[in-house]
């Protein structure tokens, strides 16, 4: 979308050029100077309109980039959530399987399990007692 300042500036600049040329041809210094002044005003207004267009375009691009970045962040967050849920489910399955294996081993070898549990308890007791000193 072209800014209206660009359109009016271009029109004023063209009008000033015509007035300046007519003043030069007619030998009127007043019309020539006034035409050059209007031409300069038009050029300035045109540049101002171009700057507004550039700023608007940059703001639109920044908004577009921000929207795309937000969309990508949402996608990544969804992927991370899916990954975490999958890891949690797999961990739960491994824990259940391990619990069943330990229960099976304890049921099959109760005396060995009791000795191992006693040794583990004794080792923990040594660690706790040693760290107090």
Tab-separated table of N, CA, C and O in Angstrom:
chain	number	residue	atom	x	y	z
A	1	UNK	N	0.847	-1.174	0.000
A	1	UNK	CA	0.000	0.000	0.000
A	1	UNK	C	0.895	1.240	0.000
A	1	UNK	O	1.772	1.390	0.839
A	2	UNK	N	0.680	2.111	-0.935
A	2	UNK	CA	1.482	3.319	-1.092
A	2	UNK	C	0.912	4.412	-0.194
A	2	UNK	O	-0.296	4.627	-0.134
A	3	UNK	N	1.796	5.098	0.504
A	3	UNK	CA	1.385	6.168	1.397
A	3	UNK	C	0.907	7.378	0.587
A	3	UNK	O	1.460	7.689	-0.473
A	4	UNK	N	-0.111	8.082	1.091
A	4	UNK	CA	-0.655	9.247	0.366
A	4	UNK	C	0.362	10.375	0.280
A	4	UNK	O	0.325	11.176	-0.664
A	5	UNK	N	1.277	10.450	1.255
A	5	UNK	CA	2.320	11.484	1.197
A	5	UNK	C	3.205	11.299	-0.031
A	5	UNK	O	3.686	12.272	-0.611
A	6	UNK	N	3.420	10.065	-0.428
A	6	UNK	CA	4.228	9.811	-1.631
A	6	UNK	C	3.512	10.324	-2.872
A	6	UNK	O	4.128	10.924	-3.757
A	7	UNK	N	2.201	10.101	-2.934
A	7	UNK	CA	1.421	10.518	-4.109
A	7	UNK	C	1.352	12.042	-4.179
A	7	UNK	O	1.648	12.646	-5.224
A	8	UNK	N	0.979	12.671	-3.070
A	8	UNK	CA	0.870	14.141	-3.092
A	8	UNK	C	2.240	14.780	-3.261
A	8	UNK	O	2.367	15.819	-3.916
A	9	UNK	N	3.269	14.159	-2.665
A	9	UNK	CA	4.628	14.689	-2.835
A	9	UNK	C	5.082	14.630	-4.274
A	9	UNK	O	5.667	15.587	-4.797
A	10	UNK	N	4.801	13.512	-4.942
A	10	UNK	CA	5.188	13.387	-6.359
A	10	UNK	C	4.425	14.393	-7.216
A	10	UNK	O	4.993	14.998	-8.134
A	11	UNK	N	3.140	14.582	-6.884
A	11	UNK	CA	2.340	15.549	-7.648
A	11	UNK	C	2.861	16.972	-7.425
A	11	UNK	O	2.983	17.759	-8.374
A	12	UNK	N	3.157	17.306	-6.183
A	12	UNK	CA	3.676	18.650	-5.876
A	12	UNK	C	5.040	18.854	-6.537
A	12	UNK	O	5.330	19.937	-7.058
A	13	UNK	N	5.870	17.808	-6.515
A	13	UNK	CA	7.189	17.907	-7.138
A	13	UNK	C	7.053	18.147	-8.644
A	13	UNK	O	7.735	19.013	-9.220
A	14	UNK	N	6.159	17.410	-9.305
A	14	UNK	CA	5.937	17.584	-10.741
A	14	UNK	C	5.387	18.983	-11.037
A	14	UNK	O	5.850	19.658	-11.974
A	15	UNK	N	4.420	19.421	-10.211
A	15	UNK	CA	3.860	20.764	-10.402
A	15	UNK	C	4.921	21.842	-10.241
A	15	UNK	O	4.951	22.830	-10.984
A	16	UNK	N	5.810	21.646	-9.254
A	16	UNK	CA	6.897	22.610	-9.050
A	16	UNK	C	7.861	22.647	-10.220
A	16	UNK	O	8.326	23.719	-10.623
A	17	UNK	N	8.162	21.474	-10.783
A	17	UNK	CA	9.049	21.426	-11.951
A	17	UNK	C	8.426	22.174	-13.126
A	17	UNK	O	9.094	22.941	-13.821
A	18	UNK	N	7.128	21.935	-13.329
A	18	UNK	CA	6.438	22.610	-14.439
A	18	UNK	C	6.424	24.108	-14.210
A	18	UNK	O	6.730	24.903	-15.121
A	19	UNK	N	6.072	24.532	-12.973
A	19	UNK	CA	6.017	25.965	-12.675
A	19	UNK	C	7.405	26.600	-12.842
A	19	UNK	O	7.540	27.702	-13.384
A	20	UNK	N	8.455	25.878	-12.374
A	20	UNK	CA	9.817	26.405	-12.522
A	20	UNK	C	10.221	26.522	-13.972
A	20	UNK	O	10.847	27.509	-14.384
A	21	UNK	N	9.850	25.528	-14.797
A	21	UNK	CA	10.189	25.567	-16.222
A	21	UNK	C	9.442	26.689	-16.927
A	21	UNK	O	10.009	27.409	-17.762
A	22	UNK	N	8.152	26.852	-16.585
A	22	UNK	CA	7.369	27.932	-17.181
A	22	UNK	C	7.951	29.283	-16.765
A	22	UNK	O	8.069	30.211	-17.575
A	23	UNK	N	8.333	29.408	-15.492
A	23	UNK	CA	8.943	30.660	-15.017
A	23	UNK	C	10.239	30.957	-15.734
A	23	UNK	O	10.542	32.109	-16.056
A	24	UNK	N	11.040	29.884	-15.980
A	24	UNK	CA	12.295	30.077	-16.715
A	24	UNK	C	12.022	30.538	-18.148
A	24	UNK	O	12.702	31.436	-18.659
A	25	UNK	N	11.037	29.916	-18.785
A	25	UNK	CA	10.708	30.287	-20.159
A	25	UNK	C	10.144	31.704	-20.242
A	25	UNK	O	10.449	32.446	-21.185
A	26	UNK	N	9.310	32.058	-19.258
A	26	UNK	CA	8.681	33.382	-19.272
A	26	UNK	C	9.628	34.456	-18.746
A	26	UNK	O	9.352	35.647	-18.885
A	27	UNK	N	10.716	34.020	-18.121
A	27	UNK	CA	11.654	34.992	-17.571
A	27	UNK	C	11.204	35.527	-16.225
A	27	UNK	O	11.713	36.545	-15.759
A	28	UNK	N	10.274	34.855	-15.565
A	28	UNK	CA	9.778	35.290	-14.267
A	28	UNK	C	10.583	34.585	-13.176
A	28	UNK	O	10.432	33.397	-12.927
A	29	UNK	N	11.422	35.372	-12.488
A	29	UNK	CA	12.241	34.810	-11.418
A	29	UNK	C	11.372	34.359	-10.240
A	29	UNK	O	11.691	33.382	-9.573
A	30	UNK	N	10.272	35.089	-10.017
A	30	UNK	CA	9.369	34.755	-8.909
A	30	UNK	C	8.734	33.377	-9.147
A	30	UNK	O	8.733	32.524	-8.272
A	31	UNK	N	8.174	33.148	-10.367
A	31	UNK	CA	7.556	31.859	-10.685
A	31	UNK	C	8.608	30.735	-10.696
A	31	UNK	O	8.342	29.617	-10.242
A	32	UNK	N	9.786	31.024	-11.191
A	32	UNK	CA	10.851	30.032	-11.247
A	32	UNK	C	11.256	29.616	-9.826
A	32	UNK	O	11.381	28.428	-9.522
A	33	UNK	N	11.469	30.609	-8.933
A	33	UNK	CA	11.864	30.314	-7.548
A	33	UNK	C	10.742	29.601	-6.806
A	33	UNK	O	10.976	28.635	-6.060
A	34	UNK	N	9.503	30.057	-6.994
A	34	UNK	CA	8.360	29.423	-6.334
A	34	UNK	C	8.205	27.979	-6.829
A	34	UNK	O	7.910	27.069	-6.052
A	35	UNK	N	8.437	27.747	-8.088
A	35	UNK	CA	8.359	26.392	-8.654
A	35	UNK	C	9.425	25.480	-8.067
A	35	UNK	O	9.152	24.326	-7.718
A	36	UNK	N	10.638	26.018	-7.947
A	36	UNK	CA	11.730	25.221	-7.356
A	36	UNK	C	11.425	24.903	-5.886
A	36	UNK	O	11.706	23.810	-5.409
A	37	UNK	N	10.829	25.870	-5.181
A	37	UNK	CA	10.470	25.665	-3.778
A	37	UNK	C	9.403	24.571	-3.671
A	37	UNK	O	9.506	23.661	-2.832
A	38	UNK	N	8.360	24.632	-4.516
A	38	UNK	CA	7.302	23.600	-4.506
A	38	UNK	C	7.878	22.236	-4.894
A	38	UNK	O	7.484	21.208	-4.353
A	39	UNK	N	8.831	22.246	-5.829
A	39	UNK	CA	9.477	20.996	-6.237
A	39	UNK	C	10.224	20.377	-5.050
A	39	UNK	O	10.135	19.159	-4.794
A	40	UNK	N	10.944	21.191	-4.285
A	40	UNK	CA	11.677	20.705	-3.111
A	40	UNK	C	10.715	20.206	-2.028
A	40	UNK	O	10.958	19.174	-1.388
A	41	UNK	N	9.609	20.946	-1.817
A	41	UNK	CA	8.604	20.501	-0.857
A	41	UNK	C	8.034	19.142	-1.262
A	41	UNK	O	7.864	18.251	-0.430
A	42	UNK	N	7.735	18.998	-2.531
A	42	UNK	CA	7.186	17.739	-3.037
A	42	UNK	C	8.168	16.594	-2.876
A	42	UNK	O	7.785	15.478	-2.490
A	43	UNK	N	9.424	16.867	-3.159
A	43	UNK	CA	10.449	15.829	-3.006
A	43	UNK	C	10.566	15.401	-1.548
A	43	UNK	O	10.665	14.212	-1.234
A	44	UNK	N	10.540	16.381	-0.639
A	44	UNK	CA	10.621	16.062	0.793
A	44	UNK	C	9.410	15.250	1.244
A	44	UNK	O	9.534	14.284	2.006
A	45	UNK	N	8.240	15.640	0.788
A	45	UNK	CA	7.020	14.917	1.150
A	45	UNK	C	7.050	13.487	0.583
A	45	UNK	O	6.633	12.536	1.248
A	46	UNK	N	7.562	13.345	-0.622
A	46	UNK	CA	7.695	12.034	-1.241
A	46	UNK	C	8.644	11.150	-0.421
A	46	UNK	O	8.358	9.985	-0.157
A	47	UNK	N	9.781	11.702	-0.009
A	47	UNK	CA	10.747	10.954	0.802
A	47	UNK	C	10.125	10.568	2.143
A	47	UNK	O	10.307	9.450	2.636
A	48	UNK	N	9.372	11.483	2.738
A	48	UNK	CA	8.687	11.198	3.999
A	48	UNK	C	7.706	10.031	3.813
A	48	UNK	O	7.651	9.113	4.633
A	49	UNK	N	6.956	10.036	2.734
A	49	UNK	CA	6.028	8.936	2.439
A	49	UNK	C	6.757	7.615	2.228
A	49	UNK	O	6.297	6.559	2.675
A	50	UNK	N	7.910	7.680	1.548
A	50	UNK	CA	8.706	6.471	1.347
A	50	UNK	C	9.198	5.918	2.685
A	50	UNK	O	9.193	4.702	2.905
A	51	UNK	N	9.614	6.807	3.582
A	51	UNK	CA	10.073	6.374	4.905
A	51	UNK	C	8.939	5.711	5.684
A	51	UNK	O	9.133	4.689	6.347
A	52	UNK	N	7.742	6.281	5.588
A	52	UNK	CA	6.588	5.683	6.269
A	52	UNK	C	6.276	4.305	5.679
A	52	UNK	O	5.978	3.361	6.417
A	53	UNK	N	6.348	4.196	4.354
A	53	UNK	CA	6.116	2.897	3.711
A	53	UNK	C	7.150	1.873	4.168
A	53	UNK	O	6.820	0.714	4.455
A	54	UNK	N	8.406	2.288	4.226
A	54	UNK	CA	9.480	1.386	4.653
A	54	UNK	C	9.270	0.935	6.093
A	54	UNK	O	9.421	-0.242	6.411
A	55	UNK	N	8.917	1.868	6.966
A	55	UNK	CA	8.671	1.522	8.371
A	55	UNK	C	7.482	0.568	8.494
A	55	UNK	O	7.524	-0.405	9.259
A	56	UNK	N	6.431	0.833	7.741
A	56	UNK	CA	5.246	-0.050	7.778
A	56	UNK	C	5.613	-1.449	7.280
A	56	UNK	O	5.217	-2.451	7.870
A	57	UNK	N	6.402	-1.501	6.212
A	57	UNK	CA	6.820	-2.793	5.658
A	57	UNK	C	7.690	-3.558	6.670
A	57	UNK	O	7.518	-4.766	6.860
A	58	UNK	N	8.613	-2.850	7.326
A	58	UNK	CA	9.474	-3.494	8.325
A	58	UNK	C	8.657	-4.007	9.503
A	58	UNK	O	8.900	-5.104	10.015
A	59	UNK	N	7.665	-3.234	9.939
A	59	UNK	CA	6.802	-3.667	11.048
A	59	UNK	C	5.990	-4.898	10.649
A	59	UNK	O	5.835	-5.833	11.448
A	60	UNK	N	5.498	-4.914	9.422
A	60	UNK	CA	4.747	-6.081	8.949
A	60	UNK	C	5.636	-7.322	8.902
A	60	UNK	O	5.215	-8.407	9.299
A	61	UNK	N	6.860	-7.150	8.429
A	61	UNK	CA	7.788	-8.283	8.372
A	61	UNK	C	8.128	-8.778	9.774
A	61	UNK	O	8.177	-9.984	10.014
A	62	UNK	N	8.358	-7.848	10.698
A	62	UNK	CA	8.673	-8.243	12.072
A	62	UNK	C	7.508	-9.001	12.693
A	62	UNK	O	7.701	-10.005	13.389
A	63	UNK	N	6.309	-8.551	12.440
A	63	UNK	CA	5.124	-9.240	12.964
A	63	UNK	C	5.011	-10.636	12.348
A	63	UNK	O	4.696	-11.606	13.040
A	64	UNK	N	5.287	-10.742	11.071
A	64	UNK	CA	5.239	-12.040	10.396
A	64	UNK	C	6.291	-12.989	10.976
A	64	UNK	O	5.998	-14.152	11.265
A	65	UNK	N	7.521	-12.486	11.154
A	65	UNK	CA	8.584	-13.317	11.728
A	65	UNK	C	8.224	-13.756	13.145
A	65	UNK	O	8.447	-14.903	13.521
A	66	UNK	N	7.684	-12.835	13.927
A	66	UNK	CA	7.304	-13.168	15.302
A	66	UNK	C	6.202	-14.223	15.315
A	66	UNK	O	6.230	-15.153	16.131
A	67	UNK	N	5.250	-14.105	14.411
A	67	UNK	CA	4.184	-15.103	14.330
A	67	UNK	C	4.723	-16.472	13.958
A	67	UNK	O	4.316	-17.489	14.542
A	68	UNK	N	5.654	-16.497	12.993
A	68	UNK	CA	6.242	-17.778	12.605
A	68	UNK	C	7.074	-18.378	13.741
A	68	UNK	O	7.049	-19.581	13.964
A	69	UNK	N	7.803	-17.516	14.465
A	69	UNK	CA	8.613	-18.000	15.587
A	69	UNK	C	7.717	-18.557	16.694
A	69	UNK	O	8.019	-19.592	17.285
A	70	UNK	N	6.610	-17.892	16.958
A	70	UNK	CA	5.681	-18.375	17.980
A	70	UNK	C	5.076	-19.713	17.559
A	70	UNK	O	4.945	-20.632	18.382
A	71	UNK	N	4.736	-19.842	16.298
A	71	UNK	CA	4.201	-21.111	15.801
A	71	UNK	C	5.214	-22.234	15.924
A	71	UNK	O	4.876	-23.350	16.340
A	72	UNK	N	6.457	-21.932	15.589
A	72	UNK	CA	7.524	-22.944	15.696
A	72	UNK	C	7.750	-23.315	17.156
A	72	UNK	O	7.962	-24.490	17.479
A	73	UNK	N	7.704	-22.336	18.056
A	73	UNK	CA	7.880	-22.619	19.477
A	73	UNK	C	6.753	-23.518	19.988
A	73	UNK	O	6.991	-24.437	20.779
A	74	UNK	N	5.531	-23.275	19.535
A	74	UNK	CA	4.411	-24.134	19.937
A	74	UNK	C	4.603	-25.552	19.407
A	74	UNK	O	4.340	-26.525	20.112
A	75	UNK	N	5.081	-25.658	18.171
A	75	UNK	CA	5.336	-26.987	17.608
A	75	UNK	C	6.392	-27.731	18.428
A	75	UNK	O	6.228	-28.909	18.746
A	76	UNK	N	7.478	-27.033	18.766
A	76	UNK	CA	8.546	-27.655	19.543
A	76	UNK	C	8.071	-28.033	20.947
A	76	UNK	O	8.435	-29.084	21.471
A	77	UNK	N	7.232	-27.185	21.541
A	77	UNK	CA	6.701	-27.491	22.864
A	77	UNK	C	5.811	-28.731	22.801
A	77	UNK	O	5.854	-29.586	23.695
A	78	UNK	N	5.022	-28.844	21.751
A	78	UNK	CA	4.184	-30.032	21.576
A	78	UNK	C	5.024	-31.286	21.400
A	78	UNK	O	4.717	-32.339	21.976
A	79	UNK	N	6.101	-31.172	20.607
A	79	UNK	CA	6.992	-32.315	20.410
A	79	UNK	C	7.666	-32.708	21.714
A	79	UNK	O	7.798	-33.895	22.024
A	80	UNK	N	8.093	-31.716	22.496
A	80	UNK	CA	8.736	-31.995	23.782
A	80	UNK	C	7.752	-32.671	24.734
A	80	UNK	O	8.114	-33.604	25.461
A	81	UNK	N	6.521	-32.232	24.733
A	81	UNK	CA	5.510	-32.847	25.596
A	81	UNK	C	5.269	-34.294	25.170
A	81	UNK	O	5.179	-35.182	26.021
A	82	UNK	N	5.175	-34.535	23.873
A	82	UNK	CA	4.992	-35.900	23.380
A	82	UNK	C	6.170	-36.785	23.781
A	82	UNK	O	5.987	-37.931	24.213
A	83	UNK	N	7.382	-36.246	23.663
A	83	UNK	CA	8.578	-36.999	24.021
A	83	UNK	C	8.575	-37.317	25.513
A	83	UNK	O	8.892	-38.439	25.919
A	84	UNK	N	8.216	-36.331	26.349
A	84	UNK	CA	8.182	-36.543	27.794
A	84	UNK	C	7.129	-37.578	28.175
A	84	UNK	O	7.379	-38.439	29.032
A	85	UNK	N	5.967	-37.510	27.556
A	85	UNK	CA	4.922	-38.496	27.846
A	85	UNK	C	5.371	-39.894	27.444
A	85	UNK	O	5.142	-40.864	28.175
A	86	UNK	N	6.032	-40.007	26.302
A	86	UNK	CA	6.536	-41.300	25.847
A	86	UNK	C	7.605	-41.837	26.801
A	86	UNK	O	7.598	-43.021	27.159
A	87	UNK	N	8.516	-40.968	27.227
A	87	UNK	CA	9.567	-41.383	28.160
A	87	UNK	C	8.964	-41.810	29.497
A	87	UNK	O	9.402	-42.794	30.104
A	88	UNK	N	7.962	-41.109	29.966
A	88	UNK	CA	7.292	-41.469	31.219
A	88	UNK	C	6.631	-42.838	31.101
A	88	UNK	O	6.745	-43.680	32.000
A	89	UNK	N	5.962	-43.073	29.990
A	89	UNK	CA	5.290	-44.361	29.783
A	89	UNK	C	6.307	-45.497	29.715
A	89	UNK	O	6.119	-46.545	30.329
A	90	UNK	N	7.399	-45.295	28.989
A	90	UNK	CA	8.438	-46.327	28.903
A	90	UNK	C	9.068	-46.576	30.267
A	90	UNK	O	9.330	-47.718	30.639
A	91	UNK	N	9.322	-45.518	31.017
A	91	UNK	CA	9.884	-45.673	32.365
A	91	UNK	C	8.952	-46.454	33.273
A	91	UNK	O	9.393	-47.306	34.057
A	92	UNK	N	7.663	-46.184	33.167
A	92	UNK	CA	6.678	-46.917	33.968
A	92	UNK	C	6.687	-48.399	33.613
A	92	UNK	O	6.625	-49.261	34.501
A	93	UNK	N	6.773	-48.694	32.325
A	93	UNK	CA	6.801	-50.094	31.895
A	93	UNK	C	8.047	-50.805	32.418
A	93	UNK	O	7.980	-51.943	32.898
A	94	UNK	N	9.198	-50.148	32.343
A	94	UNK	CA	10.449	-50.742	32.819
A	94	UNK	C	10.380	-50.957	34.326
A	94	UNK	O	10.808	-51.996	34.841
A	95	UNK	N	9.833	-50.001	35.057
A	95	UNK	CA	9.709	-50.136	36.501
A	95	UNK	C	8.806	-51.318	36.866
A	95	UNK	O	9.142	-52.113	37.749
A	96	UNK	N	7.679	-51.449	36.189
A	96	UNK	CA	6.778	-52.575	36.465
A	96	UNK	C	7.463	-53.910	36.153
A	96	UNK	O	7.366	-54.874	36.916
A	97	UNK	N	8.178	-53.965	35.034
A	97	UNK	CA	8.885	-55.184	34.655
A	97	UNK	C	9.969	-55.517	35.684
A	97	UNK	O	10.119	-56.671	36.100
A	98	UNK	N	10.710	-54.517	36.115
A	98	UNK	CA	11.759	-54.726	37.115
A	98	UNK	C	11.191	-55.184	38.449
A	98	UNK	O	11.755	-56.061	39.108
A	99	UNK	N	10.066	-54.596	38.836
A	99	UNK	CA	9.421	-54.991	40.092
A	99	UNK	C	8.984	-56.449	40.026
A	99	UNK	O	9.165	-57.209	40.990
A	100	UNK	N	8.430	-56.845	38.899
A	100	UNK	CA	8.018	-58.246	38.743
A	100	UNK	C	9.225	-59.183	38.804
A	100	UNK	O	9.173	-60.249	39.430
A	101	UNK	N	10.330	-58.785	38.186
A	101	UNK	CA	11.539	-59.615	38.199
A	101	UNK	C	12.083	-59.767	39.615
A	101	UNK	O	12.456	-60.863	40.037
A	102	UNK	N	12.154	-58.671	40.353
A	102	UNK	CA	12.657	-58.724	41.727
A	102	UNK	C	11.737	-59.590	42.583
A	102	UNK	O	12.185	-60.430	43.373
A	103	UNK	N	10.433	-59.424	42.448
A	103	UNK	CA	9.468	-60.235	43.203
A	103	UNK	C	9.641	-61.714	42.883
A	103	UNK	O	9.595	-62.565	43.782
A	104	UNK	N	9.855	-62.002	41.615
A	104	UNK	CA	10.043	-63.391	41.207
A	104	UNK	C	11.318	-63.961	41.830
A	104	UNK	O	11.328	-65.093	42.340
A	105	UNK	N	12.415	-63.198	41.791
A	105	UNK	CA	13.689	-63.662	42.352
A	105	UNK	C	13.588	-63.844	43.869
A	105	UNK	O	14.121	-64.811	44.419
A	106	UNK	N	12.900	-62.932	44.553
A	106	UNK	CA	12.735	-63.051	46.004
A	106	UNK	C	11.911	-64.289	46.340
A	106	UNK	O	12.220	-65.034	47.282
A	107	UNK	N	10.865	-64.542	45.550
A	107	UNK	CA	10.025	-65.717	45.811
A	107	UNK	C	10.795	-67.008	45.537
A	107	UNK	O	10.614	-68.009	46.245
A	108	UNK	N	11.649	-66.999	44.529
A	108	UNK	CA	12.383	-68.214	44.174
A	108	UNK	C	13.577	-68.467	45.092
A	108	UNK	O	13.891	-69.598	45.413
A	109	UNK	N	14.250	-67.409	45.532
A	109	UNK	CA	15.441	-67.544	46.387
A	109	UNK	C	15.289	-66.656	47.628
A	109	UNK	O	15.976	-65.647	47.779
A	110	UNK	N	14.419	-67.013	48.585
A	110	UNK	CA	14.162	-66.147	49.743
A	110	UNK	C	15.378	-65.978	50.644
A	110	UNK	O	15.624	-64.874	51.148
A	111	UNK	N	16.157	-67.029	50.877
A	111	UNK	CA	17.301	-66.925	51.778
A	111	UNK	C	18.385	-66.028	51.185
A	111	UNK	O	18.931	-65.155	51.883
A	112	UNK	N	18.691	-66.203	49.913
A	112	UNK	CA	19.695	-65.358	49.247
A	112	UNK	C	19.229	-63.899	49.234
A	112	UNK	O	20.032	-62.978	49.445
A	113	UNK	N	17.930	-63.681	49.034
A	113	UNK	CA	17.393	-62.317	49.029
A	113	UNK	C	17.534	-61.676	50.384
A	113	UNK	O	17.852	-60.492	50.509
A	114	UNK	N	17.301	-62.460	51.451
A	114	UNK	CA	17.428	-61.947	52.815
A	114	UNK	C	18.873	-61.568	53.117
A	114	UNK	O	19.144	-60.519	53.706
A	115	UNK	N	19.832	-62.412	52.686
A	115	UNK	CA	21.250	-62.122	52.902
A	115	UNK	C	21.650	-60.860	52.128
A	115	UNK	O	22.342	-59.989	52.666
A	116	UNK	N	21.213	-60.734	50.885
A	116	UNK	CA	21.548	-59.544	50.079
A	116	UNK	C	20.952	-58.292	50.721
A	116	UNK	O	21.631	-57.268	50.834
A	117	UNK	N	19.698	-58.366	51.171
A	117	UNK	CA	19.069	-57.209	51.810
A	117	UNK	C	19.821	-56.827	53.075
A	117	UNK	O	20.022	-55.641	53.367
A	118	UNK	N	20.276	-57.824	53.845
A	118	UNK	CA	21.041	-57.537	55.057
A	118	UNK	C	22.359	-56.865	54.740
A	118	UNK	O	22.775	-55.912	55.417
A	119	UNK	N	23.046	-57.339	53.693
A	119	UNK	CA	24.328	-56.733	53.304
A	119	UNK	C	24.141	-55.291	52.813
A	119	UNK	O	24.948	-54.405	53.118
A	120	UNK	N	23.087	-55.062	52.048
A	120	UNK	CA	22.803	-53.696	51.566
A	120	UNK	C	22.523	-52.782	52.755
A	120	UNK	O	23.029	-51.665	52.838
A	121	UNK	N	21.710	-53.258	53.715
A	121	UNK	CA	21.419	-52.463	54.915
A	121	UNK	C	22.679	-52.174	55.715
A	121	UNK	O	22.876	-51.066	56.211
A	122	UNK	N	23.559	-53.188	55.852
A	122	UNK	CA	24.811	-53.005	56.577
A	122	UNK	C	25.688	-51.964	55.872
A	122	UNK	O	26.272	-51.081	56.500
A	123	UNK	N	25.754	-52.032	54.519
A	123	UNK	CA	26.543	-51.060	53.746
A	123	UNK	C	26.014	-49.644	53.902
A	123	UNK	O	26.787	-48.694	54.072
A	124	UNK	N	24.706	-49.491	53.882
A	124	UNK	CA	24.114	-48.152	54.069
A	124	UNK	C	24.417	-47.649	55.467
A	124	UNK	O	24.739	-46.465	55.660
A	125	UNK	N	24.334	-48.547	56.445
A	125	UNK	CA	24.662	-48.155	57.826
A	125	UNK	C	26.089	-47.679	57.950
A	125	UNK	O	26.372	-46.701	58.644
A	126	UNK	N	27.014	-48.346	57.277
A	126	UNK	CA	28.416	-47.918	57.307
A	126	UNK	C	28.587	-46.538	56.665
A	126	UNK	O	29.342	-45.693	57.167
A	127	UNK	N	27.908	-46.327	55.557
A	127	UNK	CA	28.015	-45.025	54.872
A	127	UNK	C	27.480	-43.893	55.742
A	127	UNK	O	28.075	-42.821	55.834
A	128	UNK	N	26.341	-44.146	56.367
A	128	UNK	CA	25.743	-43.117	57.227
A	128	UNK	C	26.625	-42.862	58.430
A	128	UNK	O	26.853	-41.708	58.818
A	129	UNK	N	27.144	-43.907	59.045
A	129	UNK	CA	27.976	-43.765	60.230
A	129	UNK	C	29.294	-43.097	59.888
A	129	UNK	O	29.788	-42.256	60.623
A	130	UNK	N	29.874	-43.392	58.714
A	130	UNK	CA	31.153	-42.828	58.307
A	130	UNK	C	30.998	-41.326	57.978
A	130	UNK	O	31.881	-40.541	58.304
A	131	UNK	N	29.904	-40.943	57.415
A	131	UNK	CA	29.736	-39.536	57.044
A	131	UNK	C	29.499	-38.636	58.244
A	131	UNK	O	29.641	-37.448	58.155
A	132	UNK	N	29.131	-39.192	59.378
A	132	UNK	CA	28.911	-38.371	60.590
A	132	UNK	C	30.219	-37.948	61.242
A	132	UNK	O	30.291	-36.956	61.923
A	133	UNK	N	31.240	-38.741	61.067
A	133	UNK	CA	32.506	-38.445	61.746
A	133	UNK	C	33.209	-37.288	61.189
A	133	UNK	O	33.267	-36.605	60.404
